[in-house]
Coordinates of C-alpha atoms and ligand atoms in Angstrom, one line a residue:
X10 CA -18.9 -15.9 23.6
X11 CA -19.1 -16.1 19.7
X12 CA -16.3 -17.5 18.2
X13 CA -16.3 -17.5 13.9
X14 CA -14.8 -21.0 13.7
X15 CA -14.5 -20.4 9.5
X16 CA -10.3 -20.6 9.2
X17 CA -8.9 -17.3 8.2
X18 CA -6.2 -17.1 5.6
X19 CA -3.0 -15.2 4.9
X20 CA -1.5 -14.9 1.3
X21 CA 1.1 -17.5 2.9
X22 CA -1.8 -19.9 3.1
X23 CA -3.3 -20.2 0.0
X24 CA -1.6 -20.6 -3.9
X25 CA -2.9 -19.9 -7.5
X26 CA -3.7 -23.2 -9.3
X27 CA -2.6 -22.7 -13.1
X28 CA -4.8 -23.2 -15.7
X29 CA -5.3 -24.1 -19.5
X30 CA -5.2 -20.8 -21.4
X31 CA -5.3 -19.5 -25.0
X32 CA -2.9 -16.7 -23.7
X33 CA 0.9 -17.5 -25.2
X34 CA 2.8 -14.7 -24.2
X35 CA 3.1 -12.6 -21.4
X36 CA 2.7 -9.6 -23.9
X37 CA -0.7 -10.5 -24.4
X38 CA -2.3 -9.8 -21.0
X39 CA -3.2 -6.3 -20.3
X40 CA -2.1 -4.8 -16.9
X41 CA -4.0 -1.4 -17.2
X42 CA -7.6 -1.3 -16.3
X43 CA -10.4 1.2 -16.6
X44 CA -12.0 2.3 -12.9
X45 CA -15.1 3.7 -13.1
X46 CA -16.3 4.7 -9.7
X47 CA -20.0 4.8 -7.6
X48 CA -19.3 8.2 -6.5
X49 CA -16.8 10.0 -8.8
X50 CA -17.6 10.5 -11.9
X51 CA -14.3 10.4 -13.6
X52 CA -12.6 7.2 -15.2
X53 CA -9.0 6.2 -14.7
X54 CA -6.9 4.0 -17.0
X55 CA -4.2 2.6 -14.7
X56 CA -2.5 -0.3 -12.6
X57 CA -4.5 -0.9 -9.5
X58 CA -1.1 -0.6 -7.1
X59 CA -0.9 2.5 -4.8
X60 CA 2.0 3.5 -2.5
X61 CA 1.1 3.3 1.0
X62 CA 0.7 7.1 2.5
X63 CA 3.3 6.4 5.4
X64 CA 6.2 8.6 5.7
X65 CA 8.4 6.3 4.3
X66 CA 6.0 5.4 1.0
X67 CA 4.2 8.5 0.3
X68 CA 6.8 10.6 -0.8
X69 CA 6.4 12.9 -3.5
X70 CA 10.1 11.4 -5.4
X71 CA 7.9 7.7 -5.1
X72 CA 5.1 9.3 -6.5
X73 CA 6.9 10.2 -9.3
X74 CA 8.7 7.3 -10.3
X75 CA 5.1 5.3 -9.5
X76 CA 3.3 7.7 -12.3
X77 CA 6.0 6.7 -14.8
X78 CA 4.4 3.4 -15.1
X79 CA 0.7 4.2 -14.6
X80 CA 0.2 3.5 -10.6
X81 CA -1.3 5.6 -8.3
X82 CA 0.7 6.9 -4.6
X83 CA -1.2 8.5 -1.5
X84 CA 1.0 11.1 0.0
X85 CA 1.6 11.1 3.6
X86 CA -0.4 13.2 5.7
X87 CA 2.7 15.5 7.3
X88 CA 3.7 17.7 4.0
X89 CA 2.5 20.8 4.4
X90 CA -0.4 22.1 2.8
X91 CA 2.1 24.6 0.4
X92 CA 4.4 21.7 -0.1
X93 CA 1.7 19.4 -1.5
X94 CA 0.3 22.3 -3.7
X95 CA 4.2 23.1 -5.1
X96 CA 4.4 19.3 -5.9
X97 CA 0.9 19.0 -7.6
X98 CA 1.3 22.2 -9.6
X99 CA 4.6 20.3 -10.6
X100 CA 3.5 17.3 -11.1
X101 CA 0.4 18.2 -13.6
X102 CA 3.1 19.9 -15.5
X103 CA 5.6 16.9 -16.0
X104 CA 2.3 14.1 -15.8
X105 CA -0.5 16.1 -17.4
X106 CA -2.6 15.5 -14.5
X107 CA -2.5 14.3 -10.7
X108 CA -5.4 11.7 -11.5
X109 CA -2.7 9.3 -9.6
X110 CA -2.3 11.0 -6.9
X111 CA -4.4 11.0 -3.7
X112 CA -3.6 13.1 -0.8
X113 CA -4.3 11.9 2.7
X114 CA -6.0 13.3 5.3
X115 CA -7.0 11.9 9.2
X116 CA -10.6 13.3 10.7
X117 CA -9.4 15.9 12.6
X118 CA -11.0 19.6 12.6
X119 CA -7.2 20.8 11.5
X120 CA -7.6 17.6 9.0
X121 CA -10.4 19.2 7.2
X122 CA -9.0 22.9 7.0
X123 CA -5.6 21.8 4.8
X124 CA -7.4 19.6 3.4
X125 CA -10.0 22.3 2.0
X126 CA -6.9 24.6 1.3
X127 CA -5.3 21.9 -0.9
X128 CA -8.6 21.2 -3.0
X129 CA -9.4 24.9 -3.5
X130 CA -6.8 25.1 -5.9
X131 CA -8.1 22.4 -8.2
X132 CA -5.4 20.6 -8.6
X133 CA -6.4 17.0 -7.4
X134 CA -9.4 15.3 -7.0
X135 CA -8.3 11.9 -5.4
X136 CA -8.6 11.9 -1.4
X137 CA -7.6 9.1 0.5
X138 CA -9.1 9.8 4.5
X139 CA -7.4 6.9 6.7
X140 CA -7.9 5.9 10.3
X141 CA -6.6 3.1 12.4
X142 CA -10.0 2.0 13.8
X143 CA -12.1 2.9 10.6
X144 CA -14.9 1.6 12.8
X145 CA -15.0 5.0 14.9
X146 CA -18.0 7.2 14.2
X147 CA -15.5 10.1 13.3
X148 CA -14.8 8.2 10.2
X149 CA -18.5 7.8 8.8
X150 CA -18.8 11.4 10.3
X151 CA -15.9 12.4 8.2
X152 CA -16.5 10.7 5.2
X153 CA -19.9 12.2 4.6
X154 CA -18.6 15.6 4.9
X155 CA -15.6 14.9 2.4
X156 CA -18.8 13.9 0.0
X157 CA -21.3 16.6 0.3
X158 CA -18.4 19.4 0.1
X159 CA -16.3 17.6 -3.0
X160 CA -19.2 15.5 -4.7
X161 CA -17.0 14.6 -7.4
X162 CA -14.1 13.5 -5.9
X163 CA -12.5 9.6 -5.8
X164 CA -12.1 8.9 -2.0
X165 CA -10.6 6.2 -0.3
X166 CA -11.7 5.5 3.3
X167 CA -10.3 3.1 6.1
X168 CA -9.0 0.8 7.5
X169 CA -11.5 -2.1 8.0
X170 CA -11.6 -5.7 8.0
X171 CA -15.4 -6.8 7.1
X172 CA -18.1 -6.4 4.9
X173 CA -20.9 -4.6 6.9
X174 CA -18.5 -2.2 7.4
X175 CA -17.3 -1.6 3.8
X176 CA -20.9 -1.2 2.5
X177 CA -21.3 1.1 5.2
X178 CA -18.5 3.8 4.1
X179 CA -19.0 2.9 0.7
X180 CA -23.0 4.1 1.1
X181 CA -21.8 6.9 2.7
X182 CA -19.4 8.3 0.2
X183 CA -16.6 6.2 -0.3
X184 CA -15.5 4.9 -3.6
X185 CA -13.3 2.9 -2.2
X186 CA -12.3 1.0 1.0
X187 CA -9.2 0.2 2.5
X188 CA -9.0 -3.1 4.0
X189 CA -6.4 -3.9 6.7
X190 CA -6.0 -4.2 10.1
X191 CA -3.0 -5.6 11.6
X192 CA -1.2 -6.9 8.5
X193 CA 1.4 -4.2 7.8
X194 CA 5.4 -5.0 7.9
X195 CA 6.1 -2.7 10.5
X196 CA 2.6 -2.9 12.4
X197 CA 2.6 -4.2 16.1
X198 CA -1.2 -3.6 16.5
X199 CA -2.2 -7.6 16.7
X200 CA 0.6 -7.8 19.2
X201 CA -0.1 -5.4 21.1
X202 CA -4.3 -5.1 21.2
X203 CA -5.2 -9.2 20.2
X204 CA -7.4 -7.5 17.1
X205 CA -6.7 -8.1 13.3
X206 CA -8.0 -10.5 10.7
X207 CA -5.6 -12.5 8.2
X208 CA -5.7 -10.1 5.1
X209 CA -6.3 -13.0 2.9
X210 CA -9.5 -13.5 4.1
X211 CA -10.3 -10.2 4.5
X212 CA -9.9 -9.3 0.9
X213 CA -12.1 -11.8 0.1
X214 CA -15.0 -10.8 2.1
X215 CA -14.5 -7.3 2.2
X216 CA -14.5 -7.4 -2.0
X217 CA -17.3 -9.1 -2.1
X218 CA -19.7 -6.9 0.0
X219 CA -18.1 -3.6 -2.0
X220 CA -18.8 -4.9 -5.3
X221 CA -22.2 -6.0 -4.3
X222 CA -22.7 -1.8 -3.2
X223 CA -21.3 -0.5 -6.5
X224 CA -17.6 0.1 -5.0
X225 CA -14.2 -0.9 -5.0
X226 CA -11.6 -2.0 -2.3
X227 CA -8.2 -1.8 -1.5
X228 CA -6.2 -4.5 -0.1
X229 CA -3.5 -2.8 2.2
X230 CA -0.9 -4.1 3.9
X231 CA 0.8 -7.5 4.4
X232 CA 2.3 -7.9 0.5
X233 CA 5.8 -9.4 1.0
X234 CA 6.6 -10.2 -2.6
X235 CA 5.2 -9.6 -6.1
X236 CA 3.1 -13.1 -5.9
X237 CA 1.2 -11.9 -2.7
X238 CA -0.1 -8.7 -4.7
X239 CA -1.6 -11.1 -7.3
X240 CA -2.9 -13.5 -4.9
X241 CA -5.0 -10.0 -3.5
X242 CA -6.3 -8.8 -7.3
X243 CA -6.8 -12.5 -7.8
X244 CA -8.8 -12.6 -4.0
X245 CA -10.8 -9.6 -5.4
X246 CA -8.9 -6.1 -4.2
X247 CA -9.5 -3.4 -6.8
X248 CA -5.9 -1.8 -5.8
X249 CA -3.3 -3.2 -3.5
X250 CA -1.2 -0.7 -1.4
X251 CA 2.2 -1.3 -0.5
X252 CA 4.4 0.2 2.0
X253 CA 7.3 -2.7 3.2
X254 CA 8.0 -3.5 -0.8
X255 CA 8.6 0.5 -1.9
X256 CA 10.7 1.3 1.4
X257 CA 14.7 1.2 1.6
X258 CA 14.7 3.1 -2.0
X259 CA 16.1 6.2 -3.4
X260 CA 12.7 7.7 -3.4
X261 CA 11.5 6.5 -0.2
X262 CA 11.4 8.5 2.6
X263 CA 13.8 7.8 5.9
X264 CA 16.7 8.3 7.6
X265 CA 20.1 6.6 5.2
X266 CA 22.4 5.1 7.9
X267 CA 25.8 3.3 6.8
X268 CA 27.5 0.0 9.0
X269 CA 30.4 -1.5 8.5
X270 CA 30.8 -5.5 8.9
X271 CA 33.8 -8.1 9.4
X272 CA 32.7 -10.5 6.7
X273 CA 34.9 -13.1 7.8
X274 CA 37.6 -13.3 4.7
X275 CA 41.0 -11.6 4.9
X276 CA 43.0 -10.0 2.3
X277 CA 46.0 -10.9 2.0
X278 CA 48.9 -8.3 1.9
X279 CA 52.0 -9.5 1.5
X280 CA 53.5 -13.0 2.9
X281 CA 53.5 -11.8 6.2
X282 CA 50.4 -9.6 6.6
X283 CA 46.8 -9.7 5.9
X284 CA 43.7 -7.5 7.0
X285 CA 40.1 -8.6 7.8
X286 CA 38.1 -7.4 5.1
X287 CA 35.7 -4.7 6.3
X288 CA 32.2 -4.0 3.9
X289 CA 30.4 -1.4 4.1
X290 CA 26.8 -1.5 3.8
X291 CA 24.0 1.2 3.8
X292 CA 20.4 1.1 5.0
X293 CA 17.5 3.3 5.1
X294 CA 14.8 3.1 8.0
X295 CA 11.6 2.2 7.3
X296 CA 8.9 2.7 10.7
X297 CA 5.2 2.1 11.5
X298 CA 3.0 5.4 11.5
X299 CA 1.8 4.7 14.9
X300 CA 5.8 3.7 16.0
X301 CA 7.0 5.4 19.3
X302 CA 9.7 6.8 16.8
X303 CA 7.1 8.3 14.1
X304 CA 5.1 9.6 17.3
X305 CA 8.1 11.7 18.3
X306 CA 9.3 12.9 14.6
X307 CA 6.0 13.8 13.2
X308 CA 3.4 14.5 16.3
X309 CA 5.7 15.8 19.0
X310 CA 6.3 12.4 21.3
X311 CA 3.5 9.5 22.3
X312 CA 0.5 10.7 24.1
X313 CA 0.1 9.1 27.3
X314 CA -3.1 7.4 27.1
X315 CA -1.1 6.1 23.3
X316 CA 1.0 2.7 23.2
X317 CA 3.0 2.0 20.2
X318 CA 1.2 -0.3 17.7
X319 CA 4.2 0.2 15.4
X320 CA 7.7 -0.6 14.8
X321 CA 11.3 0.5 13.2
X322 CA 14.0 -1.2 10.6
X323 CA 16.8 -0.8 9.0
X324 CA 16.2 -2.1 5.6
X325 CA 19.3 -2.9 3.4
X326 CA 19.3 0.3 0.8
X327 CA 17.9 -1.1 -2.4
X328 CA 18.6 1.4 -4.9
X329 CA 16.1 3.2 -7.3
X330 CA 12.6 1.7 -7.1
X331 CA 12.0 1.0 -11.0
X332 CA 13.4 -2.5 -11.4
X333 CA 11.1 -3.4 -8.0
X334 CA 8.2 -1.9 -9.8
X335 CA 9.0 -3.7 -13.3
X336 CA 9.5 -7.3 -11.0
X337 CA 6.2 -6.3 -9.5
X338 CA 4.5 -5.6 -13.2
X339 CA 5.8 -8.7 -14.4
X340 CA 4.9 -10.9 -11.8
X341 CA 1.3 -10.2 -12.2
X342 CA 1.5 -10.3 -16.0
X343 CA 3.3 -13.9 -15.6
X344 CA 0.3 -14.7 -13.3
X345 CA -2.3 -13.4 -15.9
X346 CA -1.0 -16.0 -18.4
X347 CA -0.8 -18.8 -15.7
X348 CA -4.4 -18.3 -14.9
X349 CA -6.0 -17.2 -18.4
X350 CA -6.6 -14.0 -17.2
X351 CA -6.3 -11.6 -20.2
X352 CA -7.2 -8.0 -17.8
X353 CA -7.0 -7.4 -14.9
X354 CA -10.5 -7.4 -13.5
X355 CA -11.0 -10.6 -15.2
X356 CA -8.4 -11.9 -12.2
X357 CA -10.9 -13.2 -9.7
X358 CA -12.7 -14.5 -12.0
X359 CA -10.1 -16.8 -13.4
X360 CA -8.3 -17.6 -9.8
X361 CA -8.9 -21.0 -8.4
X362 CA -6.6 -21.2 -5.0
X363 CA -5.0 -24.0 -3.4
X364 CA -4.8 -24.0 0.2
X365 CA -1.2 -24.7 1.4
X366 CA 1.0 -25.5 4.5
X367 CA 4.3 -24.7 2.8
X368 CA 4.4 -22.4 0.0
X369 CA 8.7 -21.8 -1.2
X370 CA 11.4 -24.2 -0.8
X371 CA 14.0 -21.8 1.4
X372 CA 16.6 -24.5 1.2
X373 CA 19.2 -21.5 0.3
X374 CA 17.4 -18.9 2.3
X375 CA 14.2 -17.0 1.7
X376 CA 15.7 -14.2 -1.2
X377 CA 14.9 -14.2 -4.6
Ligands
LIG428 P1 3.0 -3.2 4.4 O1 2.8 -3.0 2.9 O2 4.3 -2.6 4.8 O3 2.9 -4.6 4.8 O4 1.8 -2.4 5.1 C1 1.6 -1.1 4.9 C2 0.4 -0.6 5.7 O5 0.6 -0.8 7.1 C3 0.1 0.8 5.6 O6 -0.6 1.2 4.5 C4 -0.8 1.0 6.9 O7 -2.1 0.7 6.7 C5 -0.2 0.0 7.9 N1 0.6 0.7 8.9 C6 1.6 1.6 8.7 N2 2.2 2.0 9.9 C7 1.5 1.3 10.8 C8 1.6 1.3 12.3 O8 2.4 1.9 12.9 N3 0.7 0.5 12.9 C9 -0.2 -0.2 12.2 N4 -1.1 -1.0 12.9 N5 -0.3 -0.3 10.9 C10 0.5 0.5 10.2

């Protein structure tokens, strides 16, 4: 029995050590980088953060608000292929371009066939082909065929957790690979299978081996707050992709449920009388793709050879997503000046981590 005794570390277990810098404002950094790819010939100026292609995340209303400040979504795979073509023609209009946008696709046979009928119309070039188990032969299988029919197009291939397998996909077409397995908000998979790999750990390997084969990777899953996505472009991911941190808001996808709660006060009436105050409170669900629940909304109920390997929440409705997005900017600009790092592919290179038992002082609870 082989057992990798090196520890393996979450973004919980590690913090950035600050550093002397030359950098005195926050408006000096520059959050926008230029991607050039191995495969794709095209260059993209943008922030490396992507919205995860869930149900919940890769909305087209996310999309748009994401594009507004220069960060890229993956639409989910269960829009139509007419739906995603409406939206793209739209978007180019009001964007100029989809160059943001990637649309998702699994390995199947049917897979391929909207697939092809989205990119015969020209209208994106971005591809983002995801699996659970990115270790299945389908994927390499699929990949290569993505390649030699679209030469020219970004694709983003996954999910895996180690090196020999990212310079595997990456040599067989992929641009970029998504690195994940098990660290998701709403993913049961470690519970219920015993496989994963602490995503901090993973980044670090996994970005490592892709650079060294000319491509890129993206860290997915497990982000809880804005300092966990610079802790993964400071670990080495080329873009981070976030599903719990976009969900619960106006443009997220979901189901908007309303409660009402005792909160314990009264108001008072009169002398005589008083009522318990009631609040009102609303939520929006927020479920793993491979949930019993998204199994029975979006693939006609759980096969029976299937088990779950996701889960559902309510999450407290947060509003519109723009002030998350502007708290996520500005936390990774406030960590560029904390570590000297004036881009944002100068980040590894200027991150020096501590490794940590305790990380936030939740004295008064763990919100901001
Ligand atoms: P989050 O940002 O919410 O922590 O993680 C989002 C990622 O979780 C997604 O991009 C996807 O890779 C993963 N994910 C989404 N749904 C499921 C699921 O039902 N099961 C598993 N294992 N992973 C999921």
């Amino acid at each position: 029995m082989r057992i990798y005794d090196d520890v393996q570390l979450d973004y919980c277990d590690v913090l950035l050590r600050p550093k002397r810098s030359t950098l005195a404002s926050r408006s000096e950094v520059e959050i926008q980088r230029l991607y050039h790819f191995k495969w794709c010939p095209r260059t993209i100026t943008a922030t490396g953060i992507v919205s995860a292609n869930m149900f919940t995340t890769g909305t087209f209303e996310l999309a748009r608000a994401l594009q507004k400040q220069r960060l890229f979504s993956a639409l989910h795979k269960h829009y139509s292929a007419e739906d995603l073509i409406t939206f793209l023609r739209d978007n180019q209009k009001e964007f100029g371009s989809n160059e943001l946008v990637f649309v998702s696709s699994g390995v199947s046979d049917a897979d391929f066939e909207k697939l092809t009928q989205v990119m015969n119309t020209g209208l994106v070039q971005n591809i983002c082909v995801d699996v659970a188990n990115g270790y299945s032969p389908y994927l390499l299988n699929y990949i290569r065929k993505v390649r030699q029919m679209w030469p020219e197009v970004l694709l983003m291939a996954g999910n895996v957790v180690t090196g020999d397998m990212c310079e595997d996909l990456i040599l067989n077409g992929a641009d970029i690979v998504k690195v994940g397995i098990g660290p998701g908000s709403v993913c049961t998979t470690r519970k219920l299978t015993g496989v994963g790999r602490p995503q901090f750990s993973t980044v670090i390997e996994c970005a490592d081996a892709a650079h060294g084969t000319g491509g890129m990777i993206c860290a997915d899953g497990g982000c809880t707050v804005p300092g966990d996505v610079c802790k993964a472009l400071c670990a080495g991911a080329d873009f981070v992709m976030l599903g719990g941190m976009l969900a619960g808001h106006a443009e997220s996808g979901g189901e908007m449920t309303e409660k009402s709660f005792q909160t314990g006060e009264v108001n008072l009436i009169d002398d005589k009388t008083c009522a318990l105050k009631i609040e009102q409170k609303q939520y929006k669900k927020f479920y793993g793709m491979s949930s019993q629940y998204a199994q029975d909304q979006h693939y006609g109920g759980m096969k029976k050879y299937r088990a779950s390997e996701g889960k559902v929440v309510e999450i407290p409705f947060r509003g519109p997503v723009e002030p998350t997005l502007l708290s996520i900017l500005g936390g990774i600009r406030s960590c560029m000046t904390y570590i000297g790092a004036k881009n944002l592919k100068d980040m590894p290179k200027c991150a020096t981590f501590y490794r940590v038992n305790r990380q936030l002082n939740t004295i008064f609870g763990n919100e901001s």
